[in-house]
Amino acid sequence: MRKINQPFYNLKPDKREKIIHAALQEFAENGYEQASTNNIVKNAGIGKGMLFYYFKNKKELYLYLIDYSLAIITNEFLGKIDTNEPDFIERLRQIAKIKMAYNQDYPNILGFLANVYIQEEIELPENLTKRYEEIINLRHSVMYENIDTSLFREDVDREKAYQLIGWSIEGYQNNLMKQFKHQNVTTTNMDPYWDEFYDYLKILKTIFYK
């Protein structure tokens, strides 16, 4: 991939992020083949000529967004998780809070990357494929590294417990995100929801821990 034109990086951050957000949303909703650059420039508030001044073509924009998204996931999500927390349920509580803030700031990245690596509409450069694999490994590490398995009841299958706990927390979080899909979470008092969430975590600990 050629180096992106310097004028793109010379844009004011808010203008640059608006272009990135518009492109991520379009690709996340429609995939690579069906994504419309006309929709991207319309939602970004720029001329089509400017988009192709910054990026040579649609594919180059797409590859740039993959590179951008992988960096965001690494630094703004996985990189913020404290793997020194040995309690699996507490680890997931921490991840849930980070993920909530992450999805608020970067709402289209997960959907975009899911399209990229599940649909596989274009062949990706080896370096992007390798980085994605590294992120999968990093995700496994931040989930399970340094977990104190002695906290679990001896009659519980720990691998199944991991899955059930993870599904429970993810399900609650997905339900919460649907409720706030069209709201600004930063202006909402989230304390009652987190209190409810912690109550559910206590129940999970009662079920699975000694």
mmCIF file of N, CA and C in Angstrom, residues 2 29 34 46 51 71 80 88 91 99 103 132 178 187 206:
data_model
loop_
_atom_site.group_PDB
_atom_site.id
_atom_site.type_symbol
_atom_site.label_atom_id
_atom_site.label_comp_id
_atom_site.label_asym_id
_atom_site.label_seq_id
_atom_site.Cartn_x
_atom_site.Cartn_y
_atom_site.Cartn_z
ATOM 1 N N ARG A 2 0.589 2.164 -0.917
ATOM 2 C CA ARG A 2 1.415 3.364 -0.994
ATOM 3 C C ARG A 2 1.153 4.256 0.204
ATOM 4 N N GLU A 29 -21.771 -1.276 6.940
ATOM 5 C CA GLU A 29 -23.168 -1.572 6.622
ATOM 6 C C GLU A 29 -23.326 -2.308 5.295
ATOM 7 N N GLN A 34 -20.415 -3.394 -2.234
ATOM 8 C CA GLN A 34 -21.629 -2.587 -2.301
ATOM 9 C C GLN A 34 -21.463 -1.186 -1.701
ATOM 10 N N ILE A 46 -17.528 16.276 2.044
ATOM 11 C CA ILE A 46 -16.420 16.669 1.157
ATOM 12 C C ILE A 46 -16.780 16.329 -0.278
ATOM 13 N N LEU A 51 -11.761 13.148 -1.884
ATOM 14 C CA LEU A 51 -11.574 11.800 -1.347
ATOM 15 C C LEU A 51 -10.498 11.066 -2.140
ATOM 16 N N ALA A 71 -5.252 -0.751 14.652
ATOM 17 C CA ALA A 71 -4.490 0.052 15.613
ATOM 18 C C ALA A 71 -5.380 0.531 16.764
ATOM 19 N N LYS A 80 -5.806 -1.489 27.022
ATOM 20 C CA LYS A 80 -6.206 -0.852 28.280
ATOM 21 C C LYS A 80 -6.655 -1.858 29.346
ATOM 22 N N PHE A 88 -11.581 -13.926 37.183
ATOM 23 C CA PHE A 88 -12.096 -13.941 35.818
ATOM 24 C C PHE A 88 -13.314 -13.044 35.656
ATOM 25 N N ARG A 91 -12.268 -9.522 35.815
ATOM 26 C CA ARG A 91 -11.582 -9.187 34.553
ATOM 27 C C ARG A 91 -12.621 -8.822 33.483
ATOM 28 N N LYS A 99 -15.020 -1.685 26.988
ATOM 29 C CA LYS A 99 -15.699 -1.905 25.716
ATOM 30 C C LYS A 99 -16.842 -0.926 25.508
ATOM 31 N N ASN A 103 -16.916 1.450 22.309
ATOM 32 C CA ASN A 103 -17.983 1.427 21.310
ATOM 33 C C ASN A 103 -18.651 2.787 21.155
ATOM 34 N N TYR A 132 -4.053 -9.063 12.179
ATOM 35 C CA TYR A 132 -5.341 -9.528 12.680
ATOM 36 C C TYR A 132 -5.158 -10.790 13.531
ATOM 37 N N LYS A 178 -28.162 -1.693 22.885
ATOM 38 C CA LYS A 178 -29.348 -1.487 22.054
ATOM 39 C C LYS A 178 -30.222 -0.389 22.639
ATOM 40 N N THR A 187 -23.957 11.655 28.391
ATOM 41 C CA THR A 187 -24.868 12.549 29.114
ATOM 42 C C THR A 187 -25.897 11.774 29.921
ATOM 43 N N THR A 206 -21.719 -16.438 42.764
ATOM 44 C CA THR A 206 -22.386 -17.414 43.631
ATOM 45 C C THR A 206 -22.536 -18.761 42.943
#
